[in-house]
CSV table of C-alpha atoms in Angstrom, one decimal:
chain,number,residue,atom,x,y,z
A,16,MET,CA,29.5,-23.5,-30.1
A,17,THR,CA,27.4,-21.8,-32.8
A,18,ILE,CA,25.9,-18.4,-32.4
A,19,GLU,CA,22.4,-19.9,-32.2
A,20,THR,CA,23.4,-22.3,-29.5
A,21,HIS,CA,25.0,-19.5,-27.5
A,22,THR,CA,21.9,-17.4,-27.9
A,23,LYS,CA,19.7,-20.2,-26.5
A,24,GLU,CA,22.1,-20.6,-23.6
A,25,VAL,CA,21.9,-16.9,-22.8
A,26,ASP,CA,18.1,-16.9,-23.1
A,27,LYS,CA,17.9,-19.9,-20.8
A,28,ASP,CA,20.2,-18.3,-18.2
A,29,HIS,CA,18.1,-15.1,-18.4
A,30,LYS,CA,14.8,-17.0,-17.8
A,31,VAL,CA,16.4,-18.8,-14.8
A,32,SER,CA,17.5,-15.4,-13.4
A,33,VAL,CA,14.1,-13.9,-14.0
A,34,ARG,CA,12.4,-16.8,-12.3
A,35,THR,CA,14.8,-16.5,-9.3
A,36,SER,CA,14.1,-12.8,-9.1
A,37,LEU,CA,10.4,-13.3,-9.0
A,38,ARG,CA,10.6,-15.9,-6.3
A,39,ALA,CA,12.8,-13.6,-4.3
A,40,SER,CA,10.3,-10.8,-4.8
A,41,THR,CA,7.5,-13.0,-3.6
A,42,ILE,CA,9.4,-13.9,-0.4
A,43,ASP,CA,10.2,-10.2,0.0
A,44,GLY,CA,6.5,-9.4,-0.3
A,45,GLY,CA,5.6,-11.9,2.5
A,46,LEU,CA,8.3,-10.5,4.9
A,47,SER,CA,7.3,-7.0,4.1
A,48,THR,CA,3.7,-7.8,5.0
A,49,ILE,CA,4.8,-8.7,8.5
A,50,PHE,CA,6.5,-5.4,8.9
A,51,SER,CA,3.6,-3.3,7.5
A,52,ASN,CA,0.9,-5.2,9.4
A,53,ILE,CA,2.6,-4.5,12.8
A,54,THR,CA,3.7,-0.9,12.1
A,55,GLY,CA,0.3,0.0,10.7
A,56,GLY,CA,-3.3,-1.0,10.5
A,57,VAL,CA,-5.3,-2.3,13.4
A,58,LEU,CA,-2.4,-3.3,15.6
A,59,LEU,CA,-0.9,0.2,15.6
A,60,SER,CA,-4.4,1.7,16.1
A,61,SER,CA,-4.9,-0.5,19.1
A,62,PHE,CA,-1.5,0.4,20.5
A,63,LEU,CA,-2.4,4.1,20.2
A,64,LEU,CA,-5.8,3.6,21.8
A,65,ASP,CA,-4.0,1.9,24.7
A,66,LEU,CA,-1.8,5.0,25.0
A,67,GLY,CA,-4.9,7.2,25.1
A,68,ALA,CA,-4.8,8.6,21.6
A,69,SER,CA,-7.9,10.4,20.2
A,70,PRO,CA,-9.8,9.3,17.1
A,71,PHE,CA,-8.3,12.3,15.2
A,72,GLU,CA,-4.8,11.1,16.1
A,73,ILE,CA,-5.6,7.6,15.0
A,74,GLY,CA,-7.0,9.0,11.7
A,75,MET,CA,-3.7,10.9,11.3
A,76,VAL,CA,-1.8,7.6,11.4
A,77,SER,CA,-3.7,6.6,8.3
A,78,SER,CA,-3.4,10.0,6.5
A,79,LEU,CA,0.2,10.9,7.2
A,80,PRO,CA,1.7,8.0,5.0
A,81,MET,CA,-0.7,9.2,2.3
A,82,LEU,CA,0.6,12.7,2.5
A,83,ALA,CA,4.2,11.4,2.3
A,84,ASN,CA,3.3,10.0,-1.1
A,85,LEU,CA,3.6,13.6,-2.4
A,86,LEU,CA,7.3,13.0,-2.4
A,87,GLN,CA,7.0,10.1,-4.8
A,88,PRO,CA,7.6,12.2,-7.9
A,89,LEU,CA,10.9,13.4,-6.4
A,90,GLY,CA,11.7,9.8,-5.6
A,91,ALA,CA,11.0,8.8,-9.1
A,92,LEU,CA,13.3,11.5,-10.5
A,93,LEU,CA,16.1,10.6,-8.0
A,94,SER,CA,15.8,6.9,-8.8
A,95,ASN,CA,15.9,7.6,-12.6
A,96,ARG,CA,19.2,9.4,-12.1
A,97,SER,CA,20.6,6.4,-10.3
A,98,TYR,CA,22.3,3.4,-11.9
A,99,SER,CA,20.8,0.7,-9.8
A,100,ARG,CA,17.2,0.0,-8.6
A,101,HIS,CA,18.6,-2.3,-5.9
A,102,ASP,CA,21.0,0.2,-4.4
A,103,TYR,CA,18.5,3.0,-4.5
A,104,GLY,CA,15.9,0.8,-2.7
A,105,ILE,CA,18.4,0.0,0.1
A,106,TRP,CA,19.1,3.7,0.6
A,107,THR,CA,15.4,4.4,1.0
A,108,PHE,CA,13.7,1.4,2.6
A,109,LEU,CA,16.5,0.5,5.1
A,110,PRO,CA,16.2,3.8,7.0
A,111,SER,CA,12.4,3.5,6.8
A,112,ARG,CA,12.5,0.3,8.8
A,113,LEU,CA,15.4,1.0,11.1
A,114,LEU,CA,13.6,4.1,12.4
A,115,TRP,CA,11.1,2.0,14.3
A,116,LEU,CA,14.0,0.9,16.6
A,117,VAL,CA,13.6,4.3,18.3
A,118,LEU,CA,10.1,3.4,19.5
A,119,LEU,CA,11.3,-0.1,20.5
A,120,VAL,CA,14.1,1.4,22.6
A,121,CYS,CA,11.7,3.8,24.3
A,122,LEU,CA,9.3,1.0,25.2
A,123,ILE,CA,12.1,-1.0,26.7
A,124,PHE,CA,13.7,1.7,28.8
A,125,LYS,CA,10.8,4.1,29.6
A,126,GLY,CA,7.8,1.8,29.6
A,127,ALA,CA,4.4,3.4,29.0
A,128,ASN,CA,3.3,4.9,32.3
A,129,ALA,CA,0.9,7.8,32.5
A,130,GLY,CA,3.7,10.3,32.3
A,131,VAL,CA,5.1,9.2,29.0
A,132,SER,CA,2.0,7.8,27.2
A,133,GLU,CA,1.2,11.2,25.5
A,134,GLN,CA,4.9,11.5,24.5
A,135,LEU,CA,4.8,8.0,23.0
A,136,VAL,CA,1.8,9.0,20.9
A,137,TYR,CA,3.6,12.0,19.4
A,138,LEU,CA,6.8,9.9,19.0
A,139,THR,CA,4.8,7.2,17.1
A,140,LEU,CA,3.2,9.9,14.8
A,141,THR,CA,6.7,11.3,14.1
A,142,LEU,CA,8.1,7.9,13.3
A,143,VAL,CA,5.1,7.2,11.0
A,144,VAL,CA,5.9,10.5,9.1
A,145,ALA,CA,9.7,9.9,8.9
A,146,SER,CA,9.3,6.2,7.9
A,147,SER,CA,6.7,7.0,5.3
A,148,ILE,CA,8.8,9.7,3.7
A,149,PHE,CA,11.7,7.3,3.1
A,150,ALA,CA,9.3,4.6,1.9
A,151,ALA,CA,7.6,7.1,-0.5
A,152,LEU,CA,10.9,8.1,-2.0
A,153,GLY,CA,11.5,4.4,-2.9
A,154,SER,CA,8.0,3.1,-3.8
A,155,ALA,CA,8.0,4.3,-7.5
A,156,SER,CA,11.4,2.8,-8.1
A,157,TRP,CA,10.4,-0.5,-6.6
A,158,MET,CA,7.2,-0.7,-8.7
A,159,SER,CA,9.2,0.2,-11.8
A,160,TRP,CA,11.8,-2.4,-11.0
A,161,LEU,CA,9.2,-5.2,-10.6
A,162,ALA,CA,7.3,-4.0,-13.7
A,163,ALA,CA,10.5,-4.4,-15.8
A,164,LEU,CA,11.1,-8.0,-14.4
A,165,VAL,CA,7.5,-9.4,-14.8
A,166,PRO,CA,6.7,-10.7,-18.3
A,167,SER,CA,3.6,-8.9,-19.5
A,168,LYS,CA,1.7,-12.1,-20.4
A,169,LEU,CA,2.1,-13.4,-16.8
A,170,ARG,CA,1.5,-10.1,-15.1
A,171,GLY,CA,-2.0,-10.9,-13.7
A,172,ARG,CA,-1.0,-14.4,-12.6
A,173,TYR,CA,2.3,-13.4,-11.0
A,174,TYR,CA,0.9,-10.5,-9.0
A,175,SER,CA,-2.0,-12.6,-7.9
A,176,ILE,CA,0.4,-15.3,-6.6
A,177,ARG,CA,2.6,-12.7,-4.9
A,178,ASN,CA,-0.4,-11.2,-3.2
A,179,VAL,CA,-1.7,-14.6,-2.2
A,180,VAL,CA,1.6,-15.3,-0.4
A,181,SER,CA,1.4,-11.9,1.3
A,182,ASN,CA,-2.2,-12.6,2.4
A,183,ILE,CA,-1.2,-16.0,3.8
A,184,VAL,CA,1.4,-14.3,5.8
A,185,SER,CA,-1.1,-11.7,6.9
A,186,LEU,CA,-3.6,-14.5,7.8
A,187,LEU,CA,-1.1,-16.0,10.1
A,188,CYS,CA,0.6,-12.9,11.4
A,189,LEU,CA,-2.3,-10.8,12.6
A,190,PRO,CA,-3.9,-13.4,14.9
A,191,ILE,CA,-0.6,-14.4,16.4
A,192,ALA,CA,0.5,-10.8,16.9
A,193,SER,CA,-2.8,-9.8,18.4
A,194,PHE,CA,-2.7,-12.8,20.8
A,195,VAL,CA,0.7,-11.8,22.0
A,196,VAL,CA,-0.4,-8.2,22.5
A,197,SER,CA,-3.6,-9.2,24.3
A,198,TYR,CA,-2.2,-11.8,26.6
A,199,TRP,CA,1.4,-10.7,27.2
A,200,GLN,CA,2.1,-10.7,31.0
A,201,GLY,CA,3.6,-7.2,30.9
A,202,GLY,CA,0.5,-5.7,29.3
A,203,ALA,CA,-0.7,-4.9,25.8
A,204,ILE,CA,1.8,-2.0,25.3
A,205,ALA,CA,4.7,-4.3,26.2
A,206,GLY,CA,3.3,-7.0,24.0
A,207,TYR,CA,3.3,-4.6,21.1
A,208,GLY,CA,6.9,-3.9,21.8
A,209,ILE,CA,7.6,-7.7,21.4
A,210,VAL,CA,5.8,-8.0,18.0
A,211,LEU,CA,7.4,-4.7,16.9
A,212,SER,CA,10.9,-6.2,17.3
A,213,ILE,CA,9.9,-9.2,15.2
A,214,SER,CA,8.4,-6.9,12.5
A,215,ILE,CA,11.7,-4.9,12.3
A,216,LEU,CA,13.7,-8.1,11.8
A,217,ALA,CA,11.2,-9.3,9.1
A,218,GLY,CA,11.5,-5.9,7.4
A,219,LEU,CA,15.3,-6.2,7.3
A,220,ALA,CA,15.1,-9.8,6.0
A,221,SER,CA,12.8,-8.7,3.2
A,222,LEU,CA,15.5,-6.3,2.0
A,223,ALA,CA,18.0,-9.2,2.0
A,224,CYS,CA,15.8,-11.0,-0.5
A,225,GLN,CA,16.4,-8.3,-3.0
A,226,GLN,CA,20.0,-9.3,-3.3
A,227,PHE,CA,18.8,-12.3,-5.4
A,228,MET,CA,16.9,-10.1,-7.9
A,229,ILE,CA,18.2,-9.0,-11.2
A,230,ASP,CA,19.3,-5.4,-10.8
A,231,ILE,CA,17.9,-2.8,-13.3
A,232,ASN,CA,19.8,0.2,-14.5
A,233,PRO,CA,17.1,3.0,-14.9
A,234,GLN,CA,19.3,4.8,-17.5
A,235,LYS,CA,18.5,2.1,-20.2
A,236,TYR,CA,14.9,3.3,-20.2
A,237,GLN,CA,15.6,7.0,-20.6
A,238,THR,CA,14.5,8.7,-23.8
A,239,PRO,CA,15.6,12.0,-25.4
A,240,CYS,CA,12.4,13.5,-24.0
A,241,GLN,CA,13.6,12.9,-20.5
A,242,VAL,CA,16.4,15.3,-20.0
A,243,GLU,CA,19.0,14.0,-17.6
A,244,TYR,CA,21.5,16.5,-16.3
A,245,GLU,CA,25.0,15.6,-15.2
A,246,PRO,CA,25.9,16.9,-11.8
A,247,GLU,CA,28.2,19.9,-12.0
A,248,SER,CA,30.7,21.2,-9.6
A,249,ASP,CA,28.5,24.2,-8.9
A,250,GLN,CA,25.9,23.1,-6.3
A,251,THR,CA,23.5,25.9,-7.3
A,252,ASN,CA,23.5,24.7,-10.9
A,253,TYR,CA,22.9,21.1,-9.8
A,254,LEU,CA,20.0,22.1,-7.7
A,255,ALA,CA,18.5,24.1,-10.6
A,256,ASP,CA,19.0,21.1,-12.9
A,257,LEU,CA,17.4,18.8,-10.4
A,258,PHE,CA,14.4,21.2,-10.2
A,259,ASN,CA,14.1,21.4,-14.0
A,260,GLY,CA,14.3,17.6,-14.3
A,261,LEU,CA,11.6,17.2,-11.7
A,262,ILE,CA,9.3,19.6,-13.6
A,263,ASN,CA,10.0,17.8,-16.9
A,264,ASN,CA,9.2,14.5,-15.4
A,265,LEU,CA,6.0,15.8,-13.8
A,266,ILE,CA,4.8,17.2,-17.1
A,267,SER,CA,5.4,14.2,-19.3
A,268,PRO,CA,2.5,12.0,-18.1
A,269,PHE,CA,0.0,14.9,-18.3
A,270,LYS,CA,0.4,15.0,-22.1
A,271,ASP,CA,-1.7,11.9,-22.3
A,272,ARG,CA,-5.5,12.4,-21.8
A,273,ASN,CA,-6.0,8.8,-20.9
A,274,LEU,CA,-3.5,9.0,-18.0
A,275,ILE,CA,-5.2,12.2,-16.8
A,276,VAL,CA,-8.6,10.5,-16.6
A,277,PHE,CA,-7.2,7.7,-14.7
A,278,LEU,CA,-5.6,10.0,-12.2
A,279,ILE,CA,-8.9,11.8,-11.7
A,280,TYR,CA,-10.5,8.4,-10.8
A,281,PHE,CA,-7.6,7.4,-8.6
A,282,ALA,CA,-7.7,10.6,-6.6
A,283,PHE,CA,-11.5,10.7,-6.1
A,284,TRP,CA,-11.5,7.0,-5.3
A,285,GLY,CA,-8.8,7.4,-2.6
A,286,PHE,CA,-10.8,10.3,-1.0
A,287,ALA,CA,-14.1,8.4,-1.0
A,288,VAL,CA,-12.7,5.1,0.4
A,289,ASN,CA,-10.6,6.7,3.1
A,290,LEU,CA,-13.4,8.9,4.3
A,291,SER,CA,-14.7,5.9,6.2
A,292,THR,CA,-12.3,2.9,6.0
A,293,PRO,CA,-9.8,3.9,8.7
A,294,PHE,CA,-12.7,4.1,11.2
A,295,PHE,CA,-14.2,0.6,10.6
A,296,ASN,CA,-11.9,-1.0,13.1
A,297,LEU,CA,-12.2,1.9,15.5
A,298,TYR,CA,-16.0,1.5,15.3
A,299,MET,CA,-15.7,-2.2,16.1
A,300,LEU,CA,-13.3,-1.6,19.0
A,301,GLU,CA,-15.1,1.4,20.7
A,302,ASN,CA,-18.8,1.3,19.6
A,303,LEU,CA,-19.4,-2.4,19.2
A,304,GLY,CA,-17.0,-3.4,22.0
A,305,VAL,CA,-15.3,-6.1,19.9
A,306,ASP,CA,-12.0,-7.3,21.4
A,307,ILE,CA,-8.8,-6.6,19.5
A,308,THR,CA,-8.3,-10.4,19.1
A,309,TRP,CA,-11.6,-10.8,17.3
A,310,VAL,CA,-10.9,-7.7,15.2
A,311,THR,CA,-7.6,-9.0,14.0
A,312,LEU,CA,-9.2,-12.5,13.4
A,313,PHE,CA,-11.9,-10.9,11.2
A,314,SER,CA,-9.1,-9.0,9.3
A,315,SER,CA,-7.2,-12.3,8.9
A,316,LEU,CA,-10.3,-14.0,7.5
A,317,GLY,CA,-10.7,-11.1,5.1
A,318,SER,CA,-7.1,-11.7,4.0
A,319,GLY,CA,-7.9,-15.3,3.5
A,320,ALA,CA,-10.9,-14.4,1.2
A,321,ASN,CA,-8.6,-11.9,-0.5
A,322,MET,CA,-6.0,-14.7,-1.1
A,323,LEU,CA,-8.5,-17.1,-2.6
A,324,MET,CA,-10.1,-14.6,-4.9
A,325,LEU,CA,-6.8,-13.3,-6.1
A,326,LEU,CA,-6.3,-16.5,-8.0
A,327,VAL,CA,-9.6,-16.0,-9.7
A,328,TRP,CA,-9.1,-12.2,-10.4
A,329,GLY,CA,-5.6,-12.8,-11.7
A,330,ARG,CA,-6.6,-15.1,-14.5
A,331,LEU,CA,-9.7,-13.0,-15.2
A,332,SER,CA,-7.6,-9.8,-15.6
A,333,ASP,CA,-5.3,-11.6,-18.1
A,334,ARG,CA,-8.4,-12.5,-20.2
A,335,VAL,CA,-10.8,-9.5,-20.0
A,336,GLY,CA,-8.5,-6.7,-18.8
A,337,ASN,CA,-8.2,-4.7,-15.6
A,338,ARG,CA,-10.7,-1.9,-16.3
A,339,PRO,CA,-13.8,-4.2,-16.2
A,340,LEU,CA,-12.5,-5.8,-13.1
A,341,LEU,CA,-12.1,-2.4,-11.4
A,342,ILE,CA,-15.5,-1.3,-12.4
A,343,PHE,CA,-17.2,-4.4,-11.1
A,344,ALA,CA,-15.3,-4.6,-7.9
A,345,GLY,CA,-15.6,-0.8,-7.4
A,346,LEU,CA,-19.4,-1.0,-7.4
A,347,ALA,CA,-19.2,-3.9,-4.8
A,348,ILE,CA,-16.8,-2.0,-2.6
A,349,ALA,CA,-18.9,1.2,-2.8
A,350,ILE,CA,-21.8,-0.3,-0.9
A,351,THR,CA,-19.7,-1.8,1.9
A,352,PRO,CA,-19.9,1.2,4.3
A,353,LEU,CA,-23.7,0.7,4.3
A,354,PHE,CA,-23.2,-2.6,6.0
A,355,TRP,CA,-22.4,-0.8,9.2
A,356,LEU,CA,-25.8,0.9,9.2
A,357,PHE,CA,-27.4,-2.4,10.0
A,358,THR,CA,-25.3,-3.1,13.1
A,359,GLY,CA,-27.8,-1.2,15.3
A,360,ILE,CA,-30.7,-3.5,14.3
A,361,PRO,CA,-31.6,-5.9,17.2
A,362,GLN,CA,-31.8,-8.9,14.9
A,363,VAL,CA,-28.3,-8.2,13.6
A,364,GLN,CA,-26.9,-7.5,17.0
A,365,SER,CA,-28.0,-11.0,18.2
A,366,GLN,CA,-26.0,-12.5,15.3
A,367,LEU,CA,-23.2,-9.9,15.2
A,368,TRP,CA,-20.3,-12.3,14.9
A,369,ILE,CA,-21.8,-14.1,11.9
A,370,TYR,CA,-22.6,-10.7,10.3
A,371,LEU,CA,-19.1,-9.4,10.8
A,372,LEU,CA,-17.6,-12.6,9.5
A,373,ILE,CA,-19.7,-12.5,6.3
A,374,PHE,CA,-18.9,-8.8,5.9
A,375,HIS,CA,-15.1,-9.2,6.1
A,376,LEU,CA,-15.1,-12.2,3.8
A,377,PHE,CA,-17.0,-10.2,1.2
A,378,LEU,CA,-14.8,-7.1,1.7
A,379,GLY,CA,-11.6,-9.2,1.4
A,380,GLY,CA,-12.7,-10.9,-1.8
A,381,ALA,CA,-13.8,-7.6,-3.5
A,382,TRP,CA,-10.6,-5.7,-2.5
A,383,ALA,CA,-8.5,-8.4,-4.1
A,384,ALA,CA,-9.8,-7.3,-7.5
A,385,ILE,CA,-9.2,-3.6,-6.6
A,386,ASP,CA,-5.6,-4.1,-5.4
A,387,LEU,CA,-4.7,-6.3,-8.4
A,388,GLY,CA,-6.4,-4.2,-11.0
A,389,SER,CA,-5.1,-0.9,-9.7
A,390,ASN,CA,-1.6,-2.0,-9.9
A,391,ASN,CA,-1.8,-3.8,-13.3
A,392,ILE,CA,-3.7,-1.1,-15.1
A,393,GLN,CA,-1.1,1.5,-14.2
A,394,ILE,CA,1.6,-0.7,-15.8
A,395,ALA,CA,-0.6,-1.3,-18.8
A,396,ILE,CA,-1.5,2.4,-19.6
A,397,ALA,CA,1.8,4.1,-18.9
A,398,PRO,CA,4.7,4.1,-21.4
A,399,ILE,CA,7.6,2.1,-20.0
A,400,GLN,CA,9.9,5.1,-20.1
A,401,HIS,CA,7.5,6.9,-17.8
A,402,HIS,CA,6.7,4.0,-15.5
A,403,ALA,CA,8.5,5.3,-12.4
A,404,THR,CA,7.3,8.9,-12.9
A,405,PHE,CA,3.7,7.9,-13.5
A,406,PHE,CA,3.6,5.4,-10.6
A,407,ALA,CA,4.9,8.3,-8.4
A,408,ILE,CA,2.4,10.8,-9.7
A,409,ALA,CA,-0.5,8.4,-9.3
A,410,SER,CA,0.6,7.5,-5.7
A,411,ALA,CA,1.0,11.2,-4.9
A,412,ILE,CA,-2.4,12.3,-6.2
A,413,ALA,CA,-4.1,9.3,-4.6
A,414,GLY,CA,-2.2,10.2,-1.4
A,415,ILE,CA,-3.6,13.7,-1.5
A,416,GLY,CA,-7.1,12.4,-2.0
A,417,SER,CA,-6.7,9.6,0.6
A,418,ALA,CA,-5.2,11.9,3.2
A,419,LEU,CA,-7.9,14.5,2.7
A,420,GLY,CA,-10.5,11.8,3.0
A,421,THR,CA,-9.0,10.4,6.2
A,422,THR,CA,-8.6,13.9,7.7
A,423,VAL,CA,-12.2,14.9,6.9
A,424,GLY,CA,-13.5,11.6,8.2
A,425,GLY,CA,-11.4,12.0,11.3
A,426,ILE,CA,-12.9,15.5,12.0
A,427,LEU,CA,-16.4,14.2,11.4
A,428,ALA,CA,-15.8,11.1,13.6
A,429,GLN,CA,-14.2,13.2,16.3
A,430,ASN,CA,-17.3,15.5,16.5
A,431,ALA,CA,-19.9,12.8,15.9
A,432,HIS,CA,-21.9,10.8,18.3
A,433,TYR,CA,-22.9,7.2,17.8
A,434,GLU,CA,-25.4,8.0,15.1
A,435,GLY,CA,-23.2,10.7,13.6
A,436,ILE,CA,-20.5,8.2,12.4
A,437,PHE,CA,-23.2,6.5,10.4
A,438,GLY,CA,-23.4,9.7,8.3
A,439,VAL,CA,-19.7,9.4,7.5
A,440,PHE,CA,-20.3,5.8,6.3
A,441,PHE,CA,-23.3,6.8,4.2
A,442,LEU,CA,-21.5,9.7,2.6
A,443,SER,CA,-18.5,7.5,1.8
A,444,ALA,CA,-20.8,5.0,0.0
A,445,ILE,CA,-22.3,7.7,-2.2
A,446,LEU,CA,-18.9,9.2,-3.1
A,447,ARG,CA,-17.5,5.8,-3.9
A,448,LEU,CA,-20.2,5.2,-6.5
A,449,VAL,CA,-19.5,8.6,-8.1
A,450,ALA,CA,-15.7,7.9,-8.1
A,451,VAL,CA,-16.2,4.9,-10.4
A,452,ILE,CA,-17.6,7.0,-13.2
A,453,PRO,CA,-14.2,8.4,-14.6
A,454,LEU,CA,-13.0,4.8,-14.9
A,455,LEU,CA,-15.6,4.3,-17.7
A,456,PHE,CA,-13.6,6.6,-19.9
A,457,VAL,CA,-10.1,5.0,-19.3
A,458,ARG,CA,-8.7,3.1,-22.3
A,459,GLU,CA,-6.6,0.1,-21.4
A,460,LYS,CA,-4.1,-1.2,-24.0
């Protein structure tokens, strides 16, 4: 066998391995969607409402995972010191998903009577915090792992297909889960326990899919600028080295003005969006009196629109870039809180179901461009040796802005009457428009 023939065989085997890895990642994304949809979002909010949680506590469910993102830079540093993206992911994501067994056990043995409902609310908030911390420590490593596997020319199309699969799963998962919760003979809280057990199994199965992905050694991407310290026998020195390494990693992305401008956009956008978004479902459930089954159905239809538009946005982003996509979709998303201002008009109330259907279809299609563009533009503008670090910093800064937005929105919603929450929606729309401005100055390679 000649050297050229051997090289072709190696290249062919590598392409097959990459293709297998991407398929495994796509399946992983679908199974992870089941876990995230049931342990977060409208189903978890409805569960907390059934337990008697306040709007502020429900807002905390949305803000706490965002605050946990502050640990992503530490997670990026720890993952860069590891020798396997796969092993590091197991050590972070496995505990994140197994923790929910605590709530499941409590629901099985204690039930949810009046004496323990308040305790279950606090337990759920604690689990959200703990689970989010582990997930935050692993998120940057996971994004960097996938960024290293996906060919740059296929980035838009692959991520759109992966998101389509996730949206199909969401489209099927949410209505089925909400039906079980609503019509379970033991009550809505017991019904949530049933779907929670399924979500934990799905979360564990998604981790099993990662066994079929090509593992990446983070050390191969390290540069002389990234000082990596070998652990010493002296624990004090090791902790000092870890701290110095964390500072060096945090400083590196801030040497690029382009990355700084993007981070300003990302933080402000997170604040403006989450000022109102976590309270859309709460508004439908409490103020408009829409049943949880219909709320999840609308969310699923929005996921369907998201799925269909991802195919369009994916090809478009490969042609024109992600920045124009984010600007266009950002302006569309900015006006969506204003849609709720019209729900009090008698003409709209008479056709409320059609109005909500059109709104969620529009919202789902526009958010497809935001989700896809936000992910791809980070990969495009950050140097490969700083991928994990920049992803972590971006998530941490966006987490701060998003958590602050949710907290402020929760305080305003808690102290607002029916008309007062409209002020939250209007303020959010104005701030979203302002948040798009820094994106005009971001340069995409």
